[in-house]
Amino acid sequence: MMEGQINGHDYDVIVVGSGAGGAMAAYTLTKSGRKVLMLEAGRDYDPKTETPMFKSNFDAPLLGAGNSDKDFGFYDATVDGGWEVPGEPYTKGEGSEFLWWRARMLGGRTNHWGRYSLRFSEHDFKGFSRDGLGADWPFEYWDLAPWYDETEALVGICGTNTGLDDMPDSPEGVLQPPPKPRVPELLVSAAAKKLGIPTAPMHRAVLTRPKDDRQACFYATPCGRGCSIGAAFQTTTSLIPMAQATGLLTVITDAMVKEVNVDEKGKVNALTYIDKKTKQAHRLDAKVIILAASACESARILLNSKSESHPNGLANSSGHVGRNIMDSTGVSYGAHIPALEGRPKYNEDGHTANHLFIPWWGHKVQEKKAMAFPRGYHFEIGSGFRAPSSWVSGDLDGYGKPLKEIAKQAYGSYVGLALRGEMLPNDDCYMEIDEDVKDKWGIPVVKFHWKWSQHELKQVEHGLKTARQILETMGAKFDKPLPKAEDAILKGGQIIHEVGSTRMGDSPTESVTNQWGQTWDCSNLFVMDAGVFASNPHKNCTLTIMTLAMRNSTWLARQLDKGEL
Ligand SMILES: Cc1cc2nc3c(=O)[nH]c(=O)nc-3n(C[C@H](O)[C@H](O)[C@H](O)COP(=O)(O)OP(=O)(O)OC[C@H]3O[C@@H](n4cnc5c(N)ncnc54)[C@H](O)[C@@H]3O)c2cc1C
Ligand code: SF4
């Protein structure tokens, strides 16, 4: 072996991906004394020097508006990636619409995620037992609860215990205090209360108090640009440097994993990656591999890893790799609220996202099967005075100074309600390898198939009606009928909560991994991203990805101690 060449056998575990799942696995394993090699397809990224937190939209082309290179705005933290990645296409089956967001950079999508961080509840893990739809998880909420506690404390989540059955409480002292609600949020709260609907402080991976070497939020910059002070959680300002500080983590960026290799017994013994700088393929010996490349990328690697012992793709004896894909349902509905017009202007930025939100309130009614759809949703509230950009609220008519006056009067008077709901898996939503198309690295690409079912459409119909009721109660006037659910619902993948493609379960014939993320077919191969989700509760998935990665890599470390792997 040449000097400087990497030998996979020098590492206890190879982790693929540096996002929520991969970084938490690397952090947990290095803290328990294991040597870890992390392979990341994206480029290196330093949030401390590269984050344009303090730039003004006035300095940006088109006042910071998004474009095809920067979908979420000119200064968005995604320095490489988006809905389209040049040279890395994906295809769609006939009649299917699907969008796939990828961030090709150290830290993956955690550099600019919304940071909404809600625990799943007891009922979320046992949906099938409740209504016979989808699948149960192979453990109970109470098995995961201590790991949620640890993850919330480590990550730094602000919020409050509410006692609501859809928001399990955290032990005293775990959550950091939430910021106070904004004025429009208090109006939403009062209107929702009149309709018997609760509101609660949003739980968000944002520090409101300093923690280790990360600072508290100072409520003034858009979190989607990244947070160089570490207040908004991203693995590049927390888990990765913390794991590196142990001296046990090595990171290789620009390393695009192509396939996982197996020995004659079908057990994992290596992986192959393309060095994107030299375009050379490298085979790296491996004792244990964790795939955390994001749900659909990990499934892609598995499906592309065919061998004599795994003819349908690695760990796919069940045929479930690439199936059971779920996203969250999504729809937005908003209105101008006259009562919010012309109020005195002050800084209402806060920590960028909503300080209050509307958790799901219909769970007990659904338990009695007295609702037209089986699973819940929540509303994220969009409101407040924000730094102006290319977009001004409302349909404003006019020109010149009078238009400016109308815009000033209307500034901060628009309230939007964004629904995020649970989707059930169905046979029409899956991914497979498109045998005819390869990416620029020579790796066969993914073909997505997608169709919403009546469960999701009825849920969205209910959500639209409810949103309108709340806004009307706040004084909004509507002159158009509500849109149809099938027209209003966002596309598959658009909420960027893809899960389920390598789901966990109790049975090797119905699932890809056991409850520890260990593939049934290969004891030394693990999946630690949202692919393992057995269902997709309406609560945003990333806190649970991190919690599972912490729990499951702790279990993995114990297996290594016992010599089981
Ligand atoms: C705009 C936006 C808002 C969001 N808001 C929220 C929110 O509020 N709450 C929430 O819970 N979730 C939110 N999400 C989703 C959240 O970002 C993801 O659920 C989470 O980041 C997934 O973690 P992951 O580790 O599975 O994947 P990622 O974070 O995507 O990381 C995967 C990493 O693996 C790398 N990789 C991929 N393929 C390979 C390969 N072949 N070889 C090597 N490396 C590879 C990628 O480059 C990437 O860095 C949001 C996402 C976006 C984009
Ligand atoms: S608002 Fe707070 S958490 Fe968000 S980027 Fe600014 S300082 Fe960081």
XYZ file of C-alpha atoms and ligand atoms in Angstrom:
626
model
C 0.000 0.000 0.000
C 1.332 3.438 -0.984
C 1.966 6.066 1.669
C -1.123 8.219 2.180
C -3.429 5.606 0.658
C -6.486 4.795 2.701
C -6.992 1.342 4.102
C -10.601 0.737 5.094
C -9.447 -1.921 7.559
C -7.843 0.811 9.668
C -11.376 1.903 10.583
C -13.971 0.110 12.690
C -16.859 1.577 10.705
C -17.256 3.391 7.371
C -20.111 5.898 7.310
C -21.540 7.066 3.980
C -22.980 10.591 4.201
C -22.407 13.512 6.597
C -25.996 14.780 7.044
C -28.290 14.232 10.020
C -27.976 10.446 10.140
C -24.328 10.028 9.124
C -22.954 12.755 11.389
C -24.897 11.490 14.426
C -23.627 7.948 13.785
C -20.031 9.198 13.435
C -20.367 11.339 16.571
C -21.795 8.488 18.659
C -19.246 5.926 17.476
C -16.197 8.163 17.907
C -17.412 9.161 21.390
C -17.532 5.454 22.220
C -13.916 5.073 21.072
C -14.435 3.701 17.557
C -12.373 4.773 14.548
C -14.660 6.057 11.815
C -14.107 6.939 8.166
C -16.798 9.172 6.677
C -17.280 9.360 2.906
C -19.204 12.359 1.610
C -20.153 12.851 -2.047
C -20.351 16.634 -1.712
C -17.638 19.217 -1.426
C -16.019 20.381 1.773
C -17.891 23.288 3.391
C -16.914 25.634 6.179
C -19.996 27.396 7.586
C -17.875 29.759 9.670
C -16.312 31.427 6.631
C -18.800 30.660 3.848
C -22.161 31.567 5.373
C -23.559 34.841 3.959
C -25.617 35.496 7.104
C -25.224 39.237 7.195
C -25.699 40.075 3.523
C -28.686 42.137 2.558
C -31.107 41.170 -0.205
C -30.396 44.572 -1.727
C -26.823 43.390 -2.430
C -28.061 40.352 -4.372
C -29.230 40.045 -7.976
C -33.054 40.243 -8.272
C -33.233 41.237 -4.581
C -32.177 37.743 -3.541
C -34.949 35.893 -5.425
C -34.399 32.186 -6.103
C -33.373 30.823 -9.498
C -32.551 27.410 -10.978
C -29.061 27.443 -9.385
C -30.272 28.756 -6.035
C -33.821 27.474 -5.593
C -34.266 28.832 -2.053
C -32.801 32.267 -2.719
C -29.487 33.814 -3.763
C -27.820 33.424 -0.349
C -29.203 29.978 0.511
C -26.705 27.731 2.312
C -26.879 25.009 -0.326
C -23.618 25.794 -2.103
C -23.924 22.707 -4.283
C -27.218 20.958 -5.027
C -30.936 21.659 -5.216
C -33.858 20.161 -7.110
C -31.479 19.434 -9.967
C -27.825 18.452 -9.621
C -25.900 18.943 -12.884
C -24.800 15.599 -14.330
C -26.775 13.657 -11.696
C -30.300 13.309 -13.101
C -33.207 11.168 -11.923
C -36.126 10.035 -14.028
C -39.862 9.610 -13.424
C -42.349 6.938 -14.472
C -45.191 7.902 -16.793
C -47.754 10.096 -15.065
C -45.541 10.546 -11.995
C -44.385 13.863 -10.648
C -41.610 13.785 -8.075
C -38.999 16.265 -6.952
C -35.772 15.209 -5.257
C -33.772 17.741 -3.267
C -30.108 16.887 -2.748
C -27.365 18.913 -1.078
C -23.938 17.822 -2.264
C -21.857 19.334 0.522
C -20.418 18.411 3.882
C -23.361 18.362 6.290
C -25.871 17.617 3.520
C -29.292 19.126 3.946
C -28.708 20.020 7.604
C -26.975 23.209 6.482
C -30.281 24.810 5.562
C -33.158 22.639 6.826
C -36.094 24.310 8.599
C -34.923 22.865 11.972
C -38.519 21.971 13.030
C -37.942 19.185 15.522
C -41.030 17.412 16.882
C -41.003 14.075 18.686
C -43.199 11.316 17.317
C -45.872 10.147 19.804
C -46.916 6.717 21.073
C -49.674 6.528 18.468
C -47.284 7.480 15.645
C -45.320 4.268 16.078
C -48.403 2.038 16.044
C -50.529 3.337 13.171
C -51.197 -0.094 11.698
C -52.458 -1.458 15.028
C -54.793 1.536 15.211
C -56.366 1.584 11.774
C -54.923 -1.350 9.799
C -53.050 0.901 7.362
C -49.311 1.070 6.647
C -46.959 -0.623 9.097
C -46.125 -0.479 12.811
C -42.590 0.299 13.960
C -40.778 -2.630 15.611
C -40.615 -0.855 18.999
C -42.667 1.409 21.254
C -42.369 5.153 21.841
C -41.052 4.412 25.332
C -38.093 2.479 23.878
C -37.085 5.598 21.977
C -38.000 8.237 24.586
C -34.635 8.200 26.476
C -32.835 8.591 23.147
C -35.049 11.530 22.213
C -34.057 13.063 25.568
C -30.357 12.668 24.807
C -30.652 13.864 21.218
C -32.693 16.930 22.134
C -30.190 17.850 24.843
C -27.185 17.354 22.553
C -28.646 19.063 19.492
C -30.243 21.889 21.472
C -33.979 22.153 20.882
C -36.066 25.124 21.983
C -39.738 24.657 22.833
C -42.040 23.863 25.742
C -43.798 20.876 27.234
C -47.478 21.200 26.332
C -49.158 18.060 27.703
C -50.790 17.558 24.292
C -50.958 13.902 23.256
C -49.465 14.786 19.887
C -46.436 16.410 21.532
C -44.800 14.096 24.094
C -43.159 16.004 26.929
C -39.397 16.065 27.420
C -37.898 15.729 30.921
C -37.448 18.985 32.824
C -34.382 20.897 31.687
C -33.983 19.227 28.300
C -35.682 21.857 26.144
C -34.319 25.369 25.895
C -36.875 28.182 26.375
C -38.834 29.124 23.248
C -38.813 32.677 21.899
C -41.964 34.690 22.573
C -44.708 34.522 19.930
C -45.057 37.205 17.278
C -48.172 39.393 17.163
C -49.735 37.699 14.077
C -49.108 34.298 15.683
C -51.034 35.415 18.775
C -53.913 36.411 16.491
C -53.825 32.976 14.810
C -53.760 31.398 18.251
C -56.825 33.356 19.416
C -58.761 32.485 16.239
C -57.813 28.802 16.409
C -58.851 28.684 20.089
C -62.325 29.913 19.145
C -62.550 26.874 16.833
C -61.315 24.487 19.540
C -57.880 24.097 17.928
C -54.742 24.391 20.104
C -51.522 26.207 19.253
C -48.129 25.553 20.817
C -44.556 26.861 20.683
C -42.786 25.229 17.757
C -39.914 22.971 18.751
C -36.895 23.944 16.754
C -33.207 22.966 16.658
C -32.191 26.527 17.498
C -30.274 27.523 20.626
C -31.890 30.227 22.693
C -29.127 29.770 25.283
C -25.416 29.232 24.516
C -24.263 25.600 24.513
C -20.703 24.144 24.320
C -18.932 26.385 21.815
C -22.172 27.295 19.987
C -23.773 30.672 20.607
C -27.407 31.572 21.244
C -29.558 32.933 18.420
C -29.576 36.718 18.124
C -32.833 36.738 16.110
C -31.746 38.706 13.092
C -30.578 36.595 10.143
C -32.299 34.080 7.838
C -31.517 30.525 9.056
C -31.745 29.126 5.508
C -28.408 30.770 4.765
C -26.751 28.650 7.432
C -25.733 29.772 10.895
C -22.025 30.437 11.316
C -22.409 30.937 15.094
C -23.859 27.439 15.487
C -27.197 28.547 16.987
C -29.231 26.837 14.268
C -28.272 23.173 14.294
C -26.270 21.868 11.368
C -23.810 19.010 11.532
C -21.013 21.200 10.173
C -21.029 23.439 13.261
C -21.705 20.713 15.819
C -21.536 16.936 15.375
C -18.775 16.784 12.753
C -16.308 19.089 14.567
C -17.207 17.398 17.877
C -16.476 13.971 16.387
C -13.268 15.265 14.803
C -12.159 16.585 18.197
C -11.950 12.974 19.430
C -9.180 12.360 16.890
C -11.057 9.276 15.707
C -12.929 10.654 12.671
C -11.495 10.949 9.174
C -13.624 12.666 6.546
C -13.149 12.335 2.788
C -15.261 14.733 0.732
C -15.913 14.459 -3.033
C -16.226 10.686 -2.534
C -19.286 9.379 -4.398
C -20.083 5.867 -3.239
C -21.112 3.698 -6.170
C -21.727 0.289 -4.626
C -21.153 -1.885 -1.595
C -19.216 -5.097 -2.243
C -19.666 -8.505 -0.591
C -17.564 -11.632 -0.050
C -18.425 -15.115 -1.281
C -20.714 -15.595 1.750
C -22.654 -12.456 0.855
C -21.286 -10.399 3.772
C -20.109 -6.838 3.208
C -16.327 -6.585 2.796
C -15.697 -3.369 0.789
C -17.224 -0.461 -1.030
C -16.423 1.319 -4.255
C -16.426 5.075 -4.551
C -15.566 7.560 -7.262
C -13.104 10.289 -6.337
C -14.919 13.195 -7.987
C -11.723 15.228 -8.350
C -9.777 12.560 -10.263
C -12.842 10.621 -11.539
C -11.026 7.439 -10.442
C -12.891 4.521 -8.817
C -11.463 3.235 -5.510
C -12.300 0.030 -3.724
C -12.023 0.329 0.035
C -12.010 -2.613 2.436
C -14.674 -2.355 5.116
C -15.475 -4.205 8.334
C -18.822 -2.494 8.996
C -20.673 -0.038 6.753
C -23.367 2.459 7.692
C -25.343 3.919 4.799
C -26.663 7.398 5.668
C -26.658 8.967 2.235
C -30.344 10.020 2.630
C -33.314 7.694 2.190
C -33.390 7.470 -1.604
C -29.607 7.618 -2.123
C -28.994 4.759 0.312
C -31.674 2.697 -1.448
C -30.026 3.579 -4.759
C -26.642 2.302 -3.528
C -28.265 -0.941 -2.355
C -30.151 -1.487 -5.621
C -26.956 -0.793 -7.584
C -25.011 -3.346 -5.489
C -26.019 -6.553 -7.227
C -24.007 -9.744 -6.739
C -24.490 -13.489 -7.043
C -25.640 -13.687 -3.441
C -27.784 -10.539 -3.731
C -29.171 -10.679 -7.303
C -31.959 -8.106 -6.689
C -29.660 -5.621 -5.011
C -27.961 -5.772 -1.638
C -30.127 -6.488 1.424
C -33.153 -6.816 -0.836
C -34.281 -10.405 -0.313
C -37.620 -8.944 0.861
C -38.020 -6.909 -2.353
C -38.752 -3.884 -0.148
C -35.697 -1.759 -1.032
C -37.047 1.292 -2.841
C -40.680 0.591 -1.898
C -42.878 2.218 0.802
C -41.524 5.704 -0.001
C -43.436 8.447 1.753
C -43.108 12.218 1.806
C -45.190 14.602 3.931
C -48.295 16.051 2.342
C -47.992 19.770 1.783
C -50.244 22.655 0.891
C -50.137 26.377 1.600
C -53.044 28.711 2.153
C -52.869 32.308 3.259
C -54.586 35.662 3.342
C -54.229 39.325 4.037
C -55.491 40.165 7.539
C -56.875 43.732 7.698
C -56.295 43.980 11.468
C -52.544 43.614 10.892
C -52.324 46.499 8.430
C -50.395 49.675 9.170
C -49.169 48.607 12.619
C -45.988 50.247 13.924
C -42.908 48.677 12.373
C -40.398 46.911 14.601
C -38.020 43.952 14.309
C -40.107 40.773 14.289
C -37.457 38.539 12.635
C -37.162 36.115 15.543
C -35.447 32.826 14.747
C -36.702 32.959 11.151
C -39.399 30.289 11.379
C -42.695 30.288 13.303
C -42.511 30.636 17.065
C -46.044 29.224 17.456
C -47.591 26.460 15.341
C -50.782 24.380 15.231
C -50.158 20.741 16.229
C -52.627 18.021 15.142
C -55.719 18.079 17.313
C -57.929 15.350 15.775
C -56.133 12.254 16.906
C -58.825 11.091 19.381
C -61.582 11.552 16.778
C -59.538 9.571 14.262
C -59.072 6.815 16.815
C -62.863 6.384 16.753
C -62.707 6.338 12.925
C -64.959 9.407 12.892
C -62.925 11.413 10.370
C -62.844 10.986 6.600
C -59.073 10.428 6.608
C -56.855 8.371 8.905
C -53.725 10.381 9.759
C -52.975 13.853 11.078
C -51.375 17.093 9.973
C -50.047 20.291 11.488
C -49.890 23.904 10.355
C -46.697 25.940 10.271
C -47.512 29.645 10.510
C -45.859 32.133 8.164
C -46.143 35.744 9.313
C -44.409 38.804 10.653
C -42.217 41.642 9.500
C -39.298 40.141 7.606
C -36.379 41.671 5.731
C -37.964 42.700 2.420
C -36.827 40.929 -0.731
C -38.179 40.611 -4.268
C -41.610 39.555 -2.987
C -44.163 41.865 -1.318
C -47.250 40.410 0.329
C -50.688 40.689 -1.236
C -51.974 41.408 -4.736
C -51.059 45.051 -4.859
C -52.103 47.291 -7.750
C -50.497 50.585 -8.672
C -47.311 52.317 -9.682
C -44.634 54.549 -8.146
C -45.000 56.311 -4.785
C -48.685 55.420 -4.207
C -47.813 51.714 -4.708
C -44.952 52.113 -2.234
C -47.391 53.536 0.321
C -49.825 50.633 -0.188
C -46.933 48.155 0.158
C -45.817 49.825 3.401
C -49.361 49.704 4.745
C -49.702 45.993 3.815
C -46.206 45.021 5.046
C -46.505 42.328 7.706
C -50.267 41.838 7.270
C -50.157 38.526 5.373
C -50.556 35.243 7.259
C -49.852 31.891 5.627
C -50.672 28.434 6.956
C -48.501 25.618 5.578
C -49.963 22.145 6.105
C -47.609 19.217 6.668
C -49.411 15.902 6.952
C -48.846 12.190 7.320
C -48.840 10.122 4.142
C -49.496 6.397 4.044
C -47.297 4.133 1.926
C -48.964 2.837 -1.243
C -47.965 0.509 -4.083
C -47.795 3.381 -6.601
C -45.056 5.240 -4.727
C -41.661 3.615 -5.168
C -38.254 4.005 -6.773
C -36.259 1.661 -8.978
C -33.045 1.831 -11.002
C -33.452 3.272 -14.476
C -31.347 0.806 -16.452
C -31.061 3.218 -19.410
C -29.651 6.311 -17.679
C -26.367 6.835 -15.835
C -25.068 9.904 -14.030
C -21.784 11.562 -14.914
C -19.954 9.182 -12.579
C -21.266 6.188 -14.521
C -23.725 5.185 -11.767
C -27.247 4.102 -12.838
C -29.837 6.653 -11.697
C -33.146 6.401 -9.841
C -36.581 6.354 -11.477
C -39.423 7.579 -9.232
C -43.086 6.537 -9.400
C -45.687 8.551 -7.517
C -49.425 8.842 -6.908
C -51.209 10.388 -3.935
C -54.066 8.257 -2.571
C -57.505 9.369 -1.381
C -56.201 9.366 2.206
C -53.856 12.256 1.434
C -56.331 14.121 -0.778
C -59.097 13.984 1.844
C -56.649 15.146 4.490
C -55.589 18.117 2.372
C -59.244 18.972 1.642
C -59.878 19.078 5.403
C -56.747 21.179 5.917
C -57.739 23.741 3.308
C -61.194 24.149 4.880
C -59.696 24.510 8.332
C -57.085 27.028 7.198
C -59.818 29.134 5.627
C -61.944 28.962 8.792
C -59.019 30.149 10.916
C -58.161 32.990 8.545
C -61.818 34.042 8.280
C -62.049 34.071 12.057
C -59.084 36.477 11.961
C -61.020 38.759 9.617
C -59.780 37.654 6.188
C -62.184 37.900 3.227
C -62.095 35.436 0.336
C -63.680 35.968 -3.061
C -62.564 32.696 -4.655
C -63.668 29.139 -3.814
C -61.146 26.803 -2.186
C -58.872 25.002 -4.666
C -59.403 21.265 -5.171
C -57.116 19.085 -3.066
C -55.611 17.386 -6.149
C -54.653 20.798 -7.570
C -53.422 22.282 -4.306
C -51.346 19.388 -2.944
C -47.633 19.810 -3.593
C -45.726 17.222 -5.624
C -44.207 14.072 -4.148
C -40.790 14.897 -2.675
C -41.500 18.614 -2.579
C -41.699 18.780 1.217
C -38.262 17.073 1.286
C -39.264 14.487 3.896
C -38.660 11.305 1.877
C -38.629 8.236 4.131
C -39.344 4.499 4.097
C -37.269 3.194 1.160
C -35.412 0.664 3.375
C -37.961 0.292 6.134
C -37.396 -1.441 9.462
C -39.680 -4.107 10.870
C -40.040 -7.389 12.735
C -39.905 -9.646 9.723
C -37.198 -10.136 7.074
C -39.875 -10.745 4.458
C -41.668 -7.425 5.073
C -38.762 -5.117 5.883
C -35.139 -4.374 4.988
C -33.650 -3.819 8.459
C -34.368 -4.852 12.017
C -35.108 -2.297 14.717
C -31.403 -1.376 14.945
C -31.107 -0.409 11.292
C -29.112 -3.601 10.720
C -30.003 -5.172 7.381
C -31.579 -8.588 7.737
C -29.432 -9.947 4.917
C -26.000 -8.627 6.034
C -25.164 -8.335 9.709
C -22.329 -5.831 9.073
C -24.398 -3.441 6.945
C -26.585 -0.766 8.575
C -28.881 1.992 7.311
C -29.123 5.123 9.489
C -31.179 7.618 7.556
C -34.919 8.084 7.032
C -35.020 5.058 4.737
C -35.659 2.945 7.852
C -38.889 4.757 8.834
C -41.874 2.389 9.008
C -44.314 5.306 8.783
C -44.078 9.051 8.247
C -45.998 10.923 10.952
C -46.829 14.525 10.122
C -43.980 15.653 12.361
C -40.852 16.585 10.419
C -38.523 13.602 10.291
C -34.995 14.774 11.117
C -35.088 14.714 14.943
C -36.149 11.074 14.673
C -33.414 10.321 12.079
C -30.826 11.642 14.545
C -32.402 9.886 17.531
C -32.428 6.534 15.743
C -28.850 7.042 14.514
C -27.702 7.725 18.090
C -29.581 4.736 19.513
C -28.647 2.351 16.735
C -24.964 3.215 16.574
C -24.765 2.804 20.355
C -26.171 -0.703 19.828
C -23.702 -1.258 16.961
C -20.788 -0.218 19.213
C -21.916 -2.782 21.800
C -22.043 -5.494 19.138
C -18.481 -4.588 18.151
C -17.437 -4.832 21.821
C -18.943 -8.300 21.987
C -17.233 -9.324 18.728
C -20.657 -10.004 17.189
C -19.930 -8.297 13.880
C -35.345 23.419 2.625
C -35.470 22.242 3.543
C -36.204 22.355 4.726
C -36.306 21.277 5.591
N -36.942 21.462 6.777
C -36.965 20.459 7.677
C -37.496 20.672 8.975
O -37.895 21.780 9.337
N -37.531 19.641 9.838
C -37.091 18.406 9.480
O -37.186 17.503 10.316
N -36.550 18.175 8.277
C -36.459 19.172 7.359
N -35.874 18.972 6.143
C -35.397 17.629 5.819
C -34.007 17.348 6.385
O -33.059 18.200 5.824
C -33.650 15.904 6.064
O -34.639 15.066 6.610
C -32.321 15.462 6.670
O -31.290 16.329 6.349
C -32.007 14.075 6.162
O -30.819 13.635 6.743
P -29.936 12.548 6.011
O -28.728 12.360 6.834
O -30.757 11.355 5.715
O -29.624 13.170 4.574
P -28.835 14.476 4.140
O -28.891 15.538 5.172
O -29.323 14.802 2.782
O -27.318 13.965 4.058
C -26.935 12.936 3.176
C -25.495 13.178 2.738
O -25.049 12.041 2.021
C -24.345 12.461 0.896
N -24.440 11.425 -0.137
C -25.499 11.154 -0.925
N -25.199 10.160 -1.777
C -23.937 9.781 -1.502
C -23.076 8.809 -2.056
N -23.463 8.006 -3.053
N -21.819 8.697 -1.557
C -21.399 9.515 -0.523
N -22.185 10.456 0.021
C -23.451 10.586 -0.453
C -25.009 13.749 0.476
O -24.151 14.549 -0.322
C -25.366 14.371 1.806
O -24.363 15.222 2.288
C -35.725 20.030 5.254
C -34.973 19.912 4.076
C -34.832 21.001 3.236
C -33.981 20.850 2.004
S -31.875 33.617 13.280
Fe -30.627 32.780 14.925
S -30.467 30.598 14.514
Fe -31.171 31.578 12.614
S -29.273 31.975 11.455
Fe -29.733 33.847 12.652
S -28.552 33.557 14.578
Fe -28.649 31.563 13.569
